[in-house]
Short mmCIF file of C-alpha atoms and ligand atoms in Angstrom, two decimals:
data_model
loop_
_atom_site.label_atom_id
_atom_site.label_comp_id
_atom_site.label_asym_id
_atom_site.label_seq_id
_atom_site.Cartn_x
_atom_site.Cartn_y
_atom_site.Cartn_z
CA MET A 243 -47.81 -6.89 114.42
CA ALA A 244 -45.05 -4.55 113.12
CA LEU A 245 -45.21 -0.99 114.67
CA THR A 246 -43.33 1.59 112.69
CA SER A 247 -40.72 1.75 115.44
CA GLN A 248 -40.14 -2.00 114.80
CA ILE A 249 -39.59 -1.41 111.07
CA LYS A 250 -35.85 -1.27 110.57
CA THR A 251 -35.41 -2.58 107.09
CA ILE A 252 -37.45 -1.74 103.98
CA ALA A 253 -37.09 -3.84 100.81
CA VAL A 254 -37.77 -2.21 97.49
CA ILE A 255 -38.36 -4.41 94.42
CA GLY A 256 -37.63 -2.90 91.00
CA ALA A 257 -34.74 -0.55 90.65
CA GLY A 258 -36.21 1.65 87.88
CA GLN A 259 -36.97 5.35 88.21
CA MET A 260 -39.54 4.80 90.97
CA GLY A 261 -37.82 2.01 92.90
CA SER A 262 -34.54 3.92 93.02
CA GLY A 263 -36.30 7.09 94.27
CA ILE A 264 -38.28 5.16 96.90
CA ALA A 265 -34.98 3.41 98.10
CA GLN A 266 -33.38 6.83 98.33
CA VAL A 267 -36.09 8.47 100.48
CA ALA A 268 -36.33 5.41 102.68
CA ALA A 269 -32.57 5.61 103.32
CA GLN A 270 -32.74 9.32 103.83
CA ALA A 271 -35.36 8.65 106.56
CA GLY A 272 -32.82 6.39 108.34
CA PHE A 273 -34.11 2.93 107.33
CA GLN A 274 -31.87 0.14 106.20
CA VAL A 275 -32.85 -0.57 102.57
CA ILE A 276 -32.40 -3.58 100.33
CA ILE A 277 -33.15 -2.87 96.71
CA CYS A 278 -33.83 -5.84 94.40
CA ASP A 279 -33.90 -5.96 90.61
CA ASN A 280 -33.68 -8.56 87.85
CA ARG A 281 -30.34 -7.30 86.68
CA SER A 282 -27.22 -6.06 88.43
CA GLU A 283 -26.71 -3.37 85.69
CA GLY A 284 -30.14 -1.91 86.67
CA LEU A 285 -29.05 -1.90 90.32
CA ASN A 286 -25.76 -0.19 89.51
CA LYS A 287 -27.56 2.50 87.43
CA ALA A 288 -30.03 3.07 90.27
CA VAL A 289 -27.31 3.58 92.83
CA GLN A 290 -25.52 6.04 90.54
CA GLY A 291 -28.76 7.98 90.13
CA ILE A 292 -29.31 8.03 93.96
CA GLU A 293 -25.68 9.24 94.44
CA LYS A 294 -26.26 12.07 91.98
CA SER A 295 -29.56 13.04 93.50
CA LEU A 296 -28.16 12.98 97.07
CA ALA A 297 -25.19 15.09 96.02
CA LYS A 298 -27.58 17.70 94.51
CA LEU A 299 -29.79 17.78 97.70
CA PHE A 300 -26.79 18.04 100.01
CA GLU A 301 -25.18 20.79 97.95
CA LYS A 302 -28.43 22.79 98.25
CA GLY A 303 -28.61 22.19 101.99
CA LYS A 304 -31.88 20.15 101.57
CA ILE A 305 -30.36 17.23 103.56
CA ASP A 306 -27.97 17.50 106.49
CA GLU A 307 -26.58 13.90 106.52
CA HIS A 308 -23.55 13.21 104.33
CA PRO A 309 -24.59 11.28 101.20
CA PRO A 310 -22.04 8.40 101.73
CA ALA A 311 -23.71 7.66 105.17
CA ILE A 312 -27.13 7.54 103.50
CA LEU A 313 -25.81 5.40 100.60
CA GLY A 314 -24.23 3.09 103.15
CA ARG A 315 -27.75 1.99 104.32
CA ILE A 316 -28.65 0.74 100.78
CA LYS A 317 -27.80 -2.81 99.85
CA LYS A 318 -28.37 -4.29 96.39
CA THR A 319 -29.48 -7.77 95.44
CA THR A 320 -30.81 -9.72 92.48
CA GLN A 321 -32.29 -12.44 94.75
CA LEU A 322 -35.72 -12.22 96.37
CA SER A 323 -34.42 -14.62 99.01
CA ASP A 324 -32.09 -11.92 100.27
CA LEU A 325 -35.13 -9.86 101.37
CA VAL A 326 -36.13 -12.13 104.30
CA SER A 327 -34.70 -9.77 106.92
CA ALA A 328 -36.97 -6.87 105.68
CA ASP A 329 -39.97 -5.71 107.78
CA PHE A 330 -41.81 -3.92 104.95
CA ILE A 331 -41.81 -4.53 101.26
CA ILE A 332 -42.48 -1.86 98.51
CA GLU A 333 -42.87 -3.24 95.04
CA ALA A 334 -42.10 -1.02 92.08
CA ILE A 335 -41.68 -3.31 89.07
CA HIS A 336 -43.35 -2.71 85.68
CA GLU A 337 -47.08 -1.85 85.59
CA ASN A 338 -48.12 -5.40 84.70
CA GLU A 339 -50.66 -7.27 86.86
CA ALA A 340 -49.42 -10.78 86.07
CA LEU A 341 -45.77 -9.92 86.85
CA LYS A 342 -46.71 -8.11 90.10
CA LYS A 343 -48.91 -11.02 91.26
CA GLU A 344 -46.10 -13.44 90.50
CA ILE A 345 -43.68 -11.51 92.64
CA PHE A 346 -46.14 -11.12 95.52
CA SER A 347 -46.99 -14.81 95.42
CA GLN A 348 -43.31 -15.77 95.64
CA LEU A 349 -42.70 -13.22 98.44
CA ASP A 350 -45.74 -14.50 100.39
CA LYS A 351 -44.09 -17.89 100.59
CA ILE A 352 -40.72 -16.62 101.80
CA MET A 353 -41.41 -13.58 103.98
CA PRO A 354 -42.31 -13.82 107.68
CA ALA A 355 -45.97 -13.48 108.60
CA HIS A 356 -45.62 -10.05 110.22
CA VAL A 357 -44.27 -8.38 107.03
CA THR A 358 -46.52 -5.78 105.20
CA PHE A 359 -46.61 -5.75 101.38
CA ALA A 360 -47.07 -2.44 99.58
CA SER A 361 -47.46 -1.89 95.90
CA ASN A 362 -46.35 1.33 94.15
CA THR A 363 -48.79 0.52 91.27
CA SER A 364 -50.12 3.57 89.45
CA SER A 365 -53.50 2.15 88.68
CA LEU A 366 -53.87 -1.71 89.19
CA PRO A 367 -56.56 -2.83 91.72
CA ILE A 368 -54.94 -3.42 95.12
CA THR A 369 -57.61 -5.94 95.96
CA ARG A 370 -56.64 -8.11 92.98
CA LEU A 371 -52.86 -7.85 93.67
CA ALA A 372 -53.54 -8.77 97.30
CA SER A 373 -55.37 -11.90 96.19
CA ALA A 374 -52.04 -13.38 95.04
CA THR A 375 -51.04 -13.51 98.77
CA LEU A 376 -52.47 -15.11 102.01
CA ARG A 377 -52.03 -11.71 103.81
CA PRO A 378 -54.66 -9.37 102.19
CA GLN A 379 -55.00 -7.56 105.57
CA GLN A 380 -51.35 -6.60 105.36
CA PHE A 381 -51.51 -5.54 101.77
CA ILE A 382 -51.80 -1.86 100.58
CA GLY A 383 -51.20 0.59 97.71
CA MET A 384 -48.38 3.12 98.44
CA HIS A 385 -48.22 5.30 95.37
CA PHE A 386 -45.29 7.67 95.30
CA MET A 387 -44.95 10.37 92.64
CA ASN A 388 -42.08 10.93 90.19
CA PRO A 389 -39.42 12.21 90.88
CA VAL A 390 -39.76 10.62 94.36
CA PRO A 391 -37.08 12.72 96.07
CA ILE A 392 -38.80 15.93 95.13
CA MET A 393 -42.55 15.26 95.01
CA GLY A 394 -44.36 15.67 98.26
CA LEU A 395 -47.19 13.11 97.98
CA VAL A 396 -47.91 9.50 98.71
CA GLU A 397 -51.38 8.30 97.62
CA ILE A 398 -52.43 5.42 99.91
CA ILE A 399 -54.93 2.89 98.55
CA ARG A 400 -56.81 0.49 100.77
CA GLY A 401 -57.77 -2.83 99.27
CA HIS A 402 -60.94 -4.69 100.21
CA SER A 403 -59.27 -6.38 103.20
CA THR A 404 -56.51 -3.95 104.19
CA SER A 405 -56.51 -3.57 107.97
CA ASN A 406 -56.58 -0.20 109.80
CA GLU A 407 -53.25 -1.16 111.33
CA THR A 408 -51.70 -1.60 107.89
CA TYR A 409 -53.08 1.77 106.81
CA GLU A 410 -51.78 3.56 109.87
CA ILE A 411 -48.30 1.96 109.51
CA THR A 412 -48.15 2.98 105.85
CA LYS A 413 -49.27 6.56 106.63
CA LEU A 414 -46.61 6.92 109.35
CA LEU A 415 -43.87 5.42 107.16
CA SER A 416 -44.78 7.82 104.35
CA GLU A 417 -44.67 10.78 106.72
CA LYS A 418 -41.30 9.55 108.09
CA MET A 419 -40.14 9.71 104.42
CA GLY A 420 -41.18 13.40 104.36
CA LYS A 421 -44.39 12.94 102.42
CA VAL A 422 -48.01 14.04 102.85
CA THR A 423 -50.55 11.38 102.29
CA VAL A 424 -54.00 11.18 100.72
CA CYS A 425 -56.23 8.12 100.95
CA SER A 426 -58.05 6.67 97.94
CA GLN A 427 -60.62 3.93 97.50
CA ASP A 428 -59.54 1.05 95.34
CA TYR A 429 -60.89 2.13 91.91
CA PRO A 430 -58.84 2.27 88.66
CA GLY A 431 -56.28 5.07 88.65
CA PHE A 432 -57.16 6.08 92.25
CA ILE A 433 -57.21 9.82 92.51
CA VAL A 434 -54.08 11.21 90.74
CA ASN A 435 -54.09 9.14 87.62
CA ARG A 436 -57.83 9.06 87.23
CA ILE A 437 -57.51 12.77 86.66
CA LEU A 438 -54.00 13.23 85.23
CA MET A 439 -53.84 10.38 82.66
CA PRO A 440 -56.98 11.32 80.65
CA MET A 441 -55.39 14.76 80.23
CA ILE A 442 -52.13 13.28 78.97
CA ASN A 443 -54.13 10.85 76.66
CA GLU A 444 -56.04 13.88 75.29
CA ALA A 445 -52.68 15.64 74.51
CA PHE A 446 -51.78 12.58 72.28
CA TYR A 447 -55.19 12.87 70.52
CA THR A 448 -54.50 16.62 70.01
CA LEU A 449 -51.16 15.73 68.48
CA MET A 450 -52.57 12.78 66.35
CA GLU A 451 -55.36 14.94 65.01
CA GLY A 452 -52.80 17.54 63.86
CA ILE A 453 -54.37 20.26 65.97
CA ALA A 454 -50.88 21.45 66.94
CA ASN A 455 -47.30 20.22 67.11
CA ALA A 456 -45.85 18.68 70.29
CA GLU A 457 -43.95 21.84 71.26
CA ASP A 458 -47.02 24.08 71.00
CA ILE A 459 -49.23 21.52 72.90
CA ASP A 460 -46.67 21.49 75.74
CA ALA A 461 -46.09 25.32 75.70
CA GLY A 462 -49.89 25.85 75.63
CA MET A 463 -50.49 23.77 78.75
CA LYS A 464 -47.29 24.76 80.48
CA LEU A 465 -47.60 28.53 80.10
CA GLY A 466 -51.41 28.55 79.78
CA THR A 467 -52.24 26.60 82.93
CA ASN A 468 -49.05 27.02 84.90
CA GLN A 469 -48.06 23.35 84.92
CA PRO A 470 -44.28 22.66 85.49
CA MET A 471 -44.14 20.43 82.35
CA GLY A 472 -46.36 20.19 79.36
CA PRO A 473 -48.37 16.91 79.13
CA LEU A 474 -46.32 15.36 76.39
CA THR A 475 -43.03 16.12 78.16
CA LEU A 476 -44.61 14.75 81.39
CA ALA A 477 -45.65 11.55 79.55
CA ASP A 478 -42.12 11.06 78.27
CA PHE A 479 -40.92 11.62 81.87
CA ILE A 480 -43.30 9.14 83.37
CA GLY A 481 -42.76 6.54 80.63
CA LEU A 482 -45.07 6.03 77.66
CA ASP A 483 -45.32 2.33 78.46
CA THR A 484 -46.55 3.26 81.94
CA CYS A 485 -49.01 5.81 80.57
CA TYR A 486 -50.45 3.31 78.05
CA ALA A 487 -50.73 0.61 80.73
CA ILE A 488 -52.59 3.05 83.03
CA MET A 489 -55.01 4.10 80.27
CA LYS A 490 -55.73 0.35 79.52
CA VAL A 491 -56.53 -0.12 83.26
CA LEU A 492 -58.83 2.89 83.27
CA HIS A 493 -60.59 1.79 80.03
CA ASP A 494 -60.99 -1.91 81.09
CA GLY A 495 -61.92 -1.07 84.73
CA LEU A 496 -64.36 1.77 84.25
CA GLY A 497 -65.79 0.54 80.86
CA ASP A 498 -66.25 4.08 79.43
CA SER A 499 -65.05 4.86 75.95
CA LYS A 500 -63.79 8.23 77.09
CA TYR A 501 -60.78 6.37 78.58
CA ARG A 502 -59.76 4.65 75.31
CA PRO A 503 -56.02 4.85 74.92
CA CYS A 504 -54.97 7.12 72.03
CA PRO A 505 -53.67 5.03 69.08
CA LEU A 506 -50.74 7.38 68.73
CA LEU A 507 -49.66 6.62 72.33
CA LYS A 508 -49.83 2.87 71.52
CA LYS A 509 -47.81 3.39 68.39
CA TYR A 510 -44.96 4.89 70.40
CA VAL A 511 -45.08 2.01 72.84
CA ASP A 512 -45.15 -0.54 69.96
CA ALA A 513 -42.03 1.17 68.53
CA GLY A 514 -40.30 0.77 71.93
CA HIS A 515 -40.09 4.55 72.26
CA PHE A 516 -40.99 4.75 75.91
CA GLY A 517 -39.74 8.30 76.58
CA LYS A 518 -36.85 9.69 78.56
CA LYS A 519 -35.81 6.22 79.90
CA THR A 520 -35.25 4.81 76.47
CA GLY A 521 -33.86 7.99 74.96
CA GLN A 522 -36.76 8.59 72.62
CA GLY A 523 -40.52 9.19 73.12
CA VAL A 524 -42.41 12.19 71.76
CA TYR A 525 -39.07 13.91 72.00
CA LYS A 526 -35.39 12.72 71.72
CA TYR A 527 -33.08 12.72 74.76
C1 CAA B 564 -47.58 8.30 86.82
C2 CAA B 564 -47.93 8.16 88.18
O1 CAA B 564 -48.36 7.09 88.61
C3 CAA B 564 -47.90 9.24 89.20
C4 CAA B 564 -46.95 10.34 88.91
O2 CAA B 564 -45.83 10.32 89.37
S1 CAA B 564 -47.52 11.53 87.91
C5 CAA B 564 -46.13 12.60 87.73
C6 CAA B 564 -46.00 13.53 88.88
N1 CAA B 564 -44.84 14.39 88.65
C7 CAA B 564 -45.00 15.53 88.05
O3 CAA B 564 -46.15 16.01 87.64
C8 CAA B 564 -43.70 16.32 87.79
C9 CAA B 564 -43.90 17.60 87.09
N2 CAA B 564 -42.68 18.30 86.87
C10 CAA B 564 -42.04 18.95 87.93
O4 CAA B 564 -42.59 19.11 89.00
C11 CAA B 564 -40.74 19.54 87.61
O5 CAA B 564 -40.64 19.69 86.23
C12 CAA B 564 -39.49 18.72 88.18
C13 CAA B 564 -39.49 18.85 89.67
C14 CAA B 564 -39.58 17.27 87.69
C15 CAA B 564 -38.27 19.29 87.53
O6 CAA B 564 -38.30 20.66 87.77
P1 CAA B 564 -37.77 21.73 86.66
O7 CAA B 564 -37.80 22.99 87.28
O8 CAA B 564 -38.53 21.36 85.43
O9 CAA B 564 -36.32 21.19 86.43
P2 CAA B 564 -35.02 21.35 87.27
O10 CAA B 564 -34.60 22.81 87.44
O11 CAA B 564 -34.09 20.37 86.69
O12 CAA B 564 -35.54 20.77 88.69
C16 CAA B 564 -36.17 21.59 89.75
C17 CAA B 564 -35.49 21.27 91.05
O13 CAA B 564 -35.64 19.90 91.42
C18 CAA B 564 -34.34 19.23 91.52
N3 CAA B 564 -34.43 17.86 91.23
C19 CAA B 564 -35.13 17.35 90.15
N4 CAA B 564 -35.06 16.00 90.14
C20 CAA B 564 -34.32 15.67 91.25
C21 CAA B 564 -33.98 14.44 91.91
N5 CAA B 564 -34.31 13.24 91.40
N6 CAA B 564 -33.18 14.44 92.96
C22 CAA B 564 -32.71 15.63 93.54
N7 CAA B 564 -33.17 16.89 93.08
C23 CAA B 564 -33.91 16.87 91.87
C24 CAA B 564 -33.44 20.14 90.68
O14 CAA B 564 -32.13 20.06 91.07
C25 CAA B 564 -34.01 21.50 90.89
O15 CAA B 564 -33.61 22.01 92.16
P3 CAA B 564 -33.59 23.66 92.42
O16 CAA B 564 -34.91 24.22 92.10
O17 CAA B 564 -33.22 23.76 93.86
O18 CAA B 564 -32.51 24.15 91.49
N1 NDP B 565 -42.95 6.37 86.08
C1 NDP B 565 -43.73 7.03 86.89
O1 NDP B 565 -43.86 8.21 86.80
C2 NDP B 565 -44.47 6.31 87.99
C3 NDP B 565 -44.62 4.96 88.00
N2 NDP B 565 -45.27 4.28 88.98
C4 NDP B 565 -45.40 2.84 89.01
O2 NDP B 565 -44.17 2.30 89.55
C5 NDP B 565 -43.88 1.06 88.95
C6 NDP B 565 -42.53 1.07 88.26
O3 NDP B 565 -42.40 2.15 87.38
P1 NDP B 565 -41.07 2.77 86.86
O4 NDP B 565 -40.06 2.83 87.95
O5 NDP B 565 -41.43 4.01 86.09
O6 NDP B 565 -40.64 1.58 85.76
P2 NDP B 565 -39.21 1.31 85.21
O7 NDP B 565 -39.46 0.63 83.92
O8 NDP B 565 -38.34 2.51 85.33
O9 NDP B 565 -38.62 0.21 86.32
C7 NDP B 565 -39.19 -1.09 86.52
C8 NDP B 565 -37.95 -1.82 87.08
O10 NDP B 565 -38.46 -3.08 87.57
C9 NDP B 565 -37.56 -4.11 87.21
N3 NDP B 565 -38.22 -5.44 87.20
C10 NDP B 565 -39.10 -5.92 86.32
N4 NDP B 565 -39.49 -7.18 86.75
C11 NDP B 565 -38.80 -7.47 87.86
C12 NDP B 565 -38.77 -8.65 88.69
N5 NDP B 565 -39.52 -9.69 88.47
N6 NDP B 565 -37.94 -8.52 89.77
C13 NDP B 565 -37.22 -7.44 90.05
N7 NDP B 565 -37.19 -6.34 89.27
C14 NDP B 565 -37.98 -6.36 88.16
C15 NDP B 565 -37.15 -3.75 85.83
O11 NDP B 565 -36.01 -4.39 85.42
P3 NDP B 565 -35.90 -4.76 83.78
O12 NDP B 565 -35.76 -3.48 83.09
O13 NDP B 565 -34.61 -5.63 83.77
O14 NDP B 565 -37.08 -5.61 83.39
C16 NDP B 565 -36.95 -2.20 86.06
O15 NDP B 565 -35.63 -1.95 86.50
C17 NDP B 565 -45.02 0.80 87.98
O16 NDP B 565 -46.01 0.06 88.65
C18 NDP B 565 -45.58 2.19 87.62
O17 NDP B 565 -46.89 2.22 87.26
C19 NDP B 565 -45.85 5.04 90.04
C20 NDP B 565 -45.74 6.37 90.14
C21 NDP B 565 -45.05 7.11 89.06
#
């Protein structure tokens, strides 16, 4: 059993926009962090992003510790085998069930029995991801929001077999990283994306049907409903590949045609225009 006080090292898998943010807030909370990605270029880019974010937060007095000390707690690797010293794993690779299961199955074989596995999935069933391991009691959804260093929430999702102890550890860890938690049952999209993603999908239908141009749809929702970003800008920020993957999970998992992904959203994804991270989505960056 790993109590939070016994958790010294957190491993984060996937150094994209979410993995890098999670590594950052874990290091800010004082944990040793190992961040793992397929490619060393991805790891270097992630560390540069963390450096920039920490500098911003320090300059504004939002953190007291000097950024180099926080950065000094983050190690990079491209090898899963380097994660064996970790006490808690947070996976943040692409929103793809087969890929995630493959990683968890490999980790299950190499990680000591006491280690807890958390997935940052936006929508995939935690119970199904847990089935790739022999430790479903120690498997949980730990859903951070983007941008992780700024957003105050972690949505915790209990799978069918998640133990109370795993839930309590995850809640305490999230709080230690400065986040408030909410708890969701294991249903497609959980709380946040069950509600947010259909709105984003509807914005793509509004655009596809020529009801308004992208700028007016965004301005309408931003100024008309006091959201910090319009839905199309937010979709570009999240990643159109991720938005499309979430809509497919909602549609397949809930079986209601109201969740069908908008063909225009799919078209952007087919074109490789994933949003801010690829330099082009609904808008150019
Ligand atoms: C898809 C899923 O599974 C779940 C999800 O995550 S859904 C997406 C959830 N996220 C959202 O809805 C985000 C909505 N957008 C916002 O809240 C804001 O637009 C935003 C915080 C992202 C940016 O805010 P903004 O006012 O538009 O821009 P900006 O002025 O650049 O940033 C605001 C502040 O955050 C800071 N900031 C933004 N990103 C930062 C980062 N990564 N690190 C440090 N600081 C950061 C900025 O420096 C700025 O600070 P000050 O106000 O002190 O100057
Ligand atoms: N974007 C968002 O707003 C949010 C996303 N999420 C969820 O977080 C997860 C990650 O999303 P996000 O960070 O946006 O995605 P990104 O595309 O930014 O990052 C994914 C990263 O994972 C890496 N990766 C892929 N396969 C492996 C592997 N086998 N081993 C190690 N690293 C791997 C990718 O490397 P490479 O590019 O080389 O393949 C990439 O660096 C998804 O499940 C998503 O649904 C949750 C909350 C918000």
